[in-house]
C-alpha atoms as a PDB file:
ATOM      1  CA  UNK A   1      59.318  93.550 143.785  1.00  0.00           C
ATOM      2  CA  UNK A   2      56.717  93.659 140.563  1.00  0.00           C
ATOM      3  CA  UNK A   3      59.095  94.264 137.769  1.00  0.00           C
ATOM      4  CA  UNK A   4      56.457  94.416 135.751  1.00  0.00           C
ATOM      5  CA  UNK A   5      55.691  98.194 135.885  1.00  0.00           C
ATOM      6  CA  UNK A   6      55.393 100.541 132.596  1.00  0.00           C
ATOM      7  CA  UNK A   7      55.631 103.869 134.791  1.00  0.00           C
ATOM      8  CA  UNK A   8      58.061 106.942 133.295  1.00  0.00           C
ATOM      9  CA  UNK A   9      57.886 110.346 135.303  1.00  0.00           C
ATOM     10  CA  UNK A  10      57.555 113.605 132.952  1.00  0.00           C
ATOM     11  CA  UNK A  11      57.168 117.685 133.760  1.00  0.00           C
ATOM     12  CA  UNK A  12      54.604 119.985 132.970  1.00  0.00           C
ATOM     13  CA  UNK A  13      54.612 122.977 131.531  1.00  0.00           C
ATOM     14  CA  UNK A  14      55.104 124.580 134.933  1.00  0.00           C
ATOM     15  CA  UNK A  15      58.050 122.027 135.670  1.00  0.00           C
ATOM     16  CA  UNK A  16      55.658 119.816 137.896  1.00  0.00           C
ATOM     17  CA  UNK A  17      56.382 116.138 137.757  1.00  0.00           C
ATOM     18  CA  UNK A  18      53.449 113.779 136.835  1.00  0.00           C
ATOM     19  CA  UNK A  19      53.563 110.053 137.212  1.00  0.00           C
ATOM     20  CA  UNK A  20      52.713 108.272 134.174  1.00  0.00           C
ATOM     21  CA  UNK A  21      51.727 105.209 134.793  1.00  0.00           C
ATOM     22  CA  UNK A  22      51.269 103.098 131.073  1.00  0.00           C
ATOM     23  CA  UNK A  23      49.269 100.255 131.937  1.00  0.00           C
ATOM     24  CA  UNK A  24      45.654  99.530 133.502  1.00  0.00           C
ATOM     25  CA  UNK A  25      46.646  96.452 135.672  1.00  0.00           C
ATOM     26  CA  UNK A  26      43.388  96.936 137.908  1.00  0.00           C
ATOM     27  CA  UNK A  27      40.414  96.811 135.689  1.00  0.00           C
ATOM     28  CA  UNK A  28      36.834  96.450 136.832  1.00  0.00           C
ATOM     29  CA  UNK A  29      32.750  97.927 134.971  1.00  0.00           C
ATOM     30  CA  UNK A  30      31.345  97.725 138.528  1.00  0.00           C
ATOM     31  CA  UNK A  31      33.732  96.927 141.438  1.00  0.00           C
ATOM     32  CA  UNK A  32      37.195  96.860 141.880  1.00  0.00           C
ATOM     33  CA  UNK A  33      39.030  94.028 143.448  1.00  0.00           C
ATOM     34  CA  UNK A  34      40.704  95.528 146.775  1.00  0.00           C
ATOM     35  CA  UNK A  35      42.119  92.443 148.236  1.00  0.00           C
ATOM     36  CA  UNK A  36      43.804  92.023 144.962  1.00  0.00           C
ATOM     37  CA  UNK A  37      45.307  95.794 144.755  1.00  0.00           C
ATOM     38  CA  UNK A  38      46.005  95.014 148.722  1.00  0.00           C
ATOM     39  CA  UNK A  39      48.375  91.479 147.600  1.00  0.00           C
ATOM     40  CA  UNK A  40      50.126  93.695 145.013  1.00  0.00           C
ATOM     41  CA  UNK A  41      50.428  96.342 147.209  1.00  0.00           C
ATOM     42  CA  UNK A  42      52.135  94.203 150.300  1.00  0.00           C
ATOM     43  CA  UNK A  43      55.363  94.429 146.935  1.00  0.00           C
ATOM     44  CA  UNK A  44      56.335  97.560 148.587  1.00  0.00           C
ATOM     45  CA  UNK A  45      56.538  96.674 152.657  1.00  0.00           C
ATOM     46  CA  UNK A  46      59.845  97.559 154.398  1.00  0.00           C
ATOM     47  CA  UNK A  47      61.071  99.711 151.137  1.00  0.00           C
ATOM     48  CA  UNK A  48      62.179 103.124 151.675  1.00  0.00           C
ATOM     49  CA  UNK A  49      62.159 106.304 149.641  1.00  0.00           C
ATOM     50  CA  UNK A  50      63.716 109.402 149.332  1.00  0.00           C
ATOM     51  CA  UNK A  51      61.081 113.084 148.392  1.00  0.00           C
ATOM     52  CA  UNK A  52      63.353 114.985 145.911  1.00  0.00           C
ATOM     53  CA  UNK A  53      61.583 117.799 146.708  1.00  0.00           C
ATOM     54  CA  UNK A  54      61.919 117.596 150.349  1.00  0.00           C
ATOM     55  CA  UNK A  55      64.732 114.928 151.180  1.00  0.00           C
ATOM     56  CA  UNK A  56      62.306 113.103 153.596  1.00  0.00           C
ATOM     57  CA  UNK A  57      62.721 109.795 153.833  1.00  0.00           C
ATOM     58  CA  UNK A  58      59.558 107.976 153.853  1.00  0.00           C
ATOM     59  CA  UNK A  59      59.033 104.208 154.829  1.00  0.00           C
ATOM     60  CA  UNK A  60      56.449 101.847 153.911  1.00  0.00           C
ATOM     61  CA  UNK A  61      54.999  99.799 156.496  1.00  0.00           C
ATOM     62  CA  UNK A  62      52.959  96.744 157.733  1.00  0.00           C
ATOM     63  CA  UNK A  63      49.979  98.686 157.864  1.00  0.00           C
ATOM     64  CA  UNK A  64      49.929 100.624 154.611  1.00  0.00           C
ATOM     65  CA  UNK A  65      48.542  98.384 151.917  1.00  0.00           C
ATOM     66  CA  UNK A  66      45.629  97.232 153.997  1.00  0.00           C
ATOM     67  CA  UNK A  67      44.723 100.605 154.678  1.00  0.00           C
ATOM     68  CA  UNK A  68      44.807 101.693 150.829  1.00  0.00           C
ATOM     69  CA  UNK A  69      42.801  99.185 150.134  1.00  0.00           C
ATOM     70  CA  UNK A  70      40.249  98.979 152.965  1.00  0.00           C
ATOM     71  CA  UNK A  71      40.514 102.702 153.943  1.00  0.00           C
ATOM     72  CA  UNK A  72      37.307 105.257 154.560  1.00  0.00           C
ATOM     73  CA  UNK A  73      38.750 107.269 151.530  1.00  0.00           C
ATOM     74  CA  UNK A  74      38.278 103.662 149.659  1.00  0.00           C
ATOM     75  CA  UNK A  75      35.199 103.148 150.131  1.00  0.00           C
ATOM     76  CA  UNK A  76      33.807 106.241 149.215  1.00  0.00           C
ATOM     77  CA  UNK A  77      35.472 106.093 145.575  1.00  0.00           C
ATOM     78  CA  UNK A  78      33.618 105.064 143.042  1.00  0.00           C
ATOM     79  CA  UNK A  79      33.755 104.270 139.336  1.00  0.00           C
ATOM     80  CA  UNK A  80      37.093 106.449 137.373  1.00  0.00           C
ATOM     81  CA  UNK A  81      38.184 107.420 141.167  1.00  0.00           C
ATOM     82  CA  UNK A  82      38.198 104.002 142.367  1.00  0.00           C
ATOM     83  CA  UNK A  83      40.032 102.894 139.284  1.00  0.00           C
ATOM     84  CA  UNK A  84      42.430 105.608 139.205  1.00  0.00           C
ATOM     85  CA  UNK A  85      43.246 104.578 143.355  1.00  0.00           C
ATOM     86  CA  UNK A  86      43.487 100.718 142.251  1.00  0.00           C
ATOM     87  CA  UNK A  87      45.967 101.218 139.322  1.00  0.00           C
ATOM     88  CA  UNK A  88      47.960 103.780 141.201  1.00  0.00           C
ATOM     89  CA  UNK A  89      49.260 101.632 143.538  1.00  0.00           C
ATOM     90  CA  UNK A  90      51.697 100.627 140.308  1.00  0.00           C
ATOM     91  CA  UNK A  91      53.336 104.334 140.644  1.00  0.00           C
ATOM     92  CA  UNK A  92      53.889 104.097 144.864  1.00  0.00           C
ATOM     93  CA  UNK A  93      57.954 104.426 144.454  1.00  0.00           C
ATOM     94  CA  UNK A  94      57.898 107.198 141.729  1.00  0.00           C
ATOM     95  CA  UNK A  95      54.640 108.850 143.566  1.00  0.00           C
ATOM     96  CA  UNK A  96      56.494 108.773 147.141  1.00  0.00           C
ATOM     97  CA  UNK A  97      59.850 110.596 145.030  1.00  0.00           C
ATOM     98  CA  UNK A  98      58.431 113.108 143.093  1.00  0.00           C
ATOM     99  CA  UNK A  99      55.512 114.163 145.888  1.00  0.00           C
ATOM    100  CA  UNK A 100      55.900 118.291 147.051  1.00  0.00           C
ATOM    101  CA  UNK A 101      54.111 121.107 149.544  1.00  0.00           C
ATOM    102  CA  UNK A 102      54.529 119.139 152.797  1.00  0.00           C
ATOM    103  CA  UNK A 103      52.019 119.879 155.434  1.00  0.00           C
ATOM    104  CA  UNK A 104      52.081 118.975 158.839  1.00  0.00           C
ATOM    105  CA  UNK A 105      49.139 118.169 161.619  1.00  0.00           C
ATOM    106  CA  UNK A 106      49.294 117.359 164.655  1.00  0.00           C
ATOM    107  CA  UNK A 107      47.782 113.441 166.390  1.00  0.00           C
ATOM    108  CA  UNK A 108      43.633 114.491 166.688  1.00  0.00           C
ATOM    109  CA  UNK A 109      43.027 110.764 166.449  1.00  0.00           C
ATOM    110  CA  UNK A 110      43.405 108.801 170.114  1.00  0.00           C
ATOM    111  CA  UNK A 111      43.956 105.910 167.880  1.00  0.00           C
ATOM    112  CA  UNK A 112      47.121 106.602 166.247  1.00  0.00           C
ATOM    113  CA  UNK A 113      48.606 107.531 169.882  1.00  0.00           C
ATOM    114  CA  UNK A 114      51.219 105.641 169.002  1.00  0.00           C
ATOM    115  CA  UNK A 115      51.687 104.740 165.360  1.00  0.00           C
ATOM    116  CA  UNK A 116      50.762 108.846 164.311  1.00  0.00           C
ATOM    117  CA  UNK A 117      52.795 110.112 167.416  1.00  0.00           C
ATOM    118  CA  UNK A 118      54.585 113.355 166.335  1.00  0.00           C
ATOM    119  CA  UNK A 119      51.160 113.932 164.216  1.00  0.00           C
ATOM    120  CA  UNK A 120      50.930 113.577 160.254  1.00  0.00           C
ATOM    121  CA  UNK A 121      52.280 114.709 156.723  1.00  0.00           C
ATOM    122  CA  UNK A 122      50.290 115.349 153.445  1.00  0.00           C
ATOM    123  CA  UNK A 123      51.804 115.939 150.240  1.00  0.00           C
ATOM    124  CA  UNK A 124      50.964 116.707 146.826  1.00  0.00           C
ATOM    125  CA  UNK A 125      51.864 114.259 143.823  1.00  0.00           C
ATOM    126  CA  UNK A 126      50.258 113.877 140.444  1.00  0.00           C
ATOM    127  CA  UNK A 127      50.107 110.735 138.352  1.00  0.00           C
ATOM    128  CA  UNK A 128      48.133 109.926 134.760  1.00  0.00           C
ATOM    129  CA  UNK A 129      46.404 106.909 133.741  1.00  0.00           C
ATOM    130  CA  UNK A 130      45.749 105.836 129.672  1.00  0.00           C
ATOM    131  CA  UNK A 131      42.401 106.296 128.071  1.00  0.00           C
ATOM    132  CA  UNK A 132      41.474 103.421 125.207  1.00  0.00           C
ATOM    133  CA  UNK A 133      38.768 104.158 122.273  1.00  0.00           C
ATOM    134  CA  UNK A 134      36.647 102.125 121.466  1.00  0.00           C
ATOM    135  CA  UNK A 135      39.359 100.213 118.452  1.00  0.00           C
ATOM    136  CA  UNK A 136      41.758 100.023 121.424  1.00  0.00           C
ATOM    137  CA  UNK A 137      43.860 102.916 120.239  1.00  0.00           C
ATOM    138  CA  UNK A 138      45.159 105.039 123.154  1.00  0.00           C
ATOM    139  CA  UNK A 139      43.655 108.537 122.685  1.00  0.00           C
ATOM    140  CA  UNK A 140      45.018 110.684 125.614  1.00  0.00           C
ATOM    141  CA  UNK A 141      46.041 110.480 129.975  1.00  0.00           C
ATOM    142  CA  UNK A 142      43.593 111.532 132.906  1.00  0.00           C
ATOM    143  CA  UNK A 143      45.458 113.541 135.212  1.00  0.00           C
ATOM    144  CA  UNK A 144      45.182 113.150 138.740  1.00  0.00           C
ATOM    145  CA  UNK A 145      46.003 114.788 141.931  1.00  0.00           C
ATOM    146  CA  UNK A 146      46.020 112.849 145.321  1.00  0.00           C
ATOM    147  CA  UNK A 147      47.800 113.646 148.336  1.00  0.00           C
ATOM    148  CA  UNK A 148      50.182 111.418 150.068  1.00  0.00           C
ATOM    149  CA  UNK A 149      49.005 110.498 153.950  1.00  0.00           C
ATOM    150  CA  UNK A 150      52.408 109.528 155.791  1.00  0.00           C
ATOM    151  CA  UNK A 151      52.771 109.128 159.806  1.00  0.00           C
ATOM    152  CA  UNK A 152      54.985 110.309 161.979  1.00  0.00           C
ATOM    153  CA  UNK A 153      55.582 107.342 163.950  1.00  0.00           C
ATOM    154  CA  UNK A 154      56.591 106.799 167.650  1.00  0.00           C
ATOM    155  CA  UNK A 155      60.536 105.603 166.777  1.00  0.00           C
ATOM    156  CA  UNK A 156      60.990 108.862 164.457  1.00  0.00           C
ATOM    157  CA  UNK A 157      60.563 107.041 161.349  1.00  0.00           C
ATOM    158  CA  UNK A 158      58.093 108.911 158.672  1.00  0.00           C
ATOM    159  CA  UNK A 159      55.325 105.997 156.859  1.00  0.00           C
ATOM    160  CA  UNK A 160      53.107 106.519 154.154  1.00  0.00           C
ATOM    161  CA  UNK A 161      50.181 105.399 155.438  1.00  0.00           C
ATOM    162  CA  UNK A 162      47.143 106.003 152.682  1.00  0.00           C
ATOM    163  CA  UNK A 163      46.811 107.867 149.496  1.00  0.00           C
ATOM    164  CA  UNK A 164      44.209 109.804 150.230  1.00  0.00           C
ATOM    165  CA  UNK A 165      41.647 113.126 148.205  1.00  0.00           C
ATOM    166  CA  UNK A 166      41.926 111.776 145.093  1.00  0.00           C
ATOM    167  CA  UNK A 167      40.892 114.275 142.001  1.00  0.00           C
ATOM    168  CA  UNK A 168      40.897 114.407 138.288  1.00  0.00           C
ATOM    169  CA  UNK A 169      42.295 117.408 137.366  1.00  0.00           C
ATOM    170  CA  UNK A 170      42.663 117.024 133.170  1.00  0.00           C
ATOM    171  CA  UNK A 171      43.822 115.336 130.473  1.00  0.00           C
ATOM    172  CA  UNK A 172      47.493 115.310 128.812  1.00  0.00           C
ATOM    173  CA  UNK A 173      47.667 114.125 124.966  1.00  0.00           C
ATOM    174  CA  UNK A 174      48.326 110.481 124.060  1.00  0.00           C
END
């Protein structure tokens, strides 16, 4: 496991948790190196986390790193949203643990008949990334909303599949 993570969890004024990621690990003016992100994500394979809100147990399976970095959702991302998803990789444990608003949907795609036999769950989570000024000083944090996509496997376990639908929500003072 990468012990160099600089992550904290705060609460907003409504008491909702935000995973604050204090370092920008994946940079790129034009393009994110998704192979590098995929390599980073492999450290989570085999880990198990509990969602605080629902006590659901979430596993990180072998397919996660590849799906996260190579999904259709990721391919559509450009600019700041691509950079945000790449850097959200640093906070995967905390994003799972602070997830809320569980929703279930049946499996509609025949290709997932085995790996998502019991359907899909979506949870909401939020994270913040630092924004630095021209002088290199921290100005504020951009706050993003994501959906954690969880597949309910034939083995009865729930596996993190991808982090999708990333949207910038607001700013948080430094």
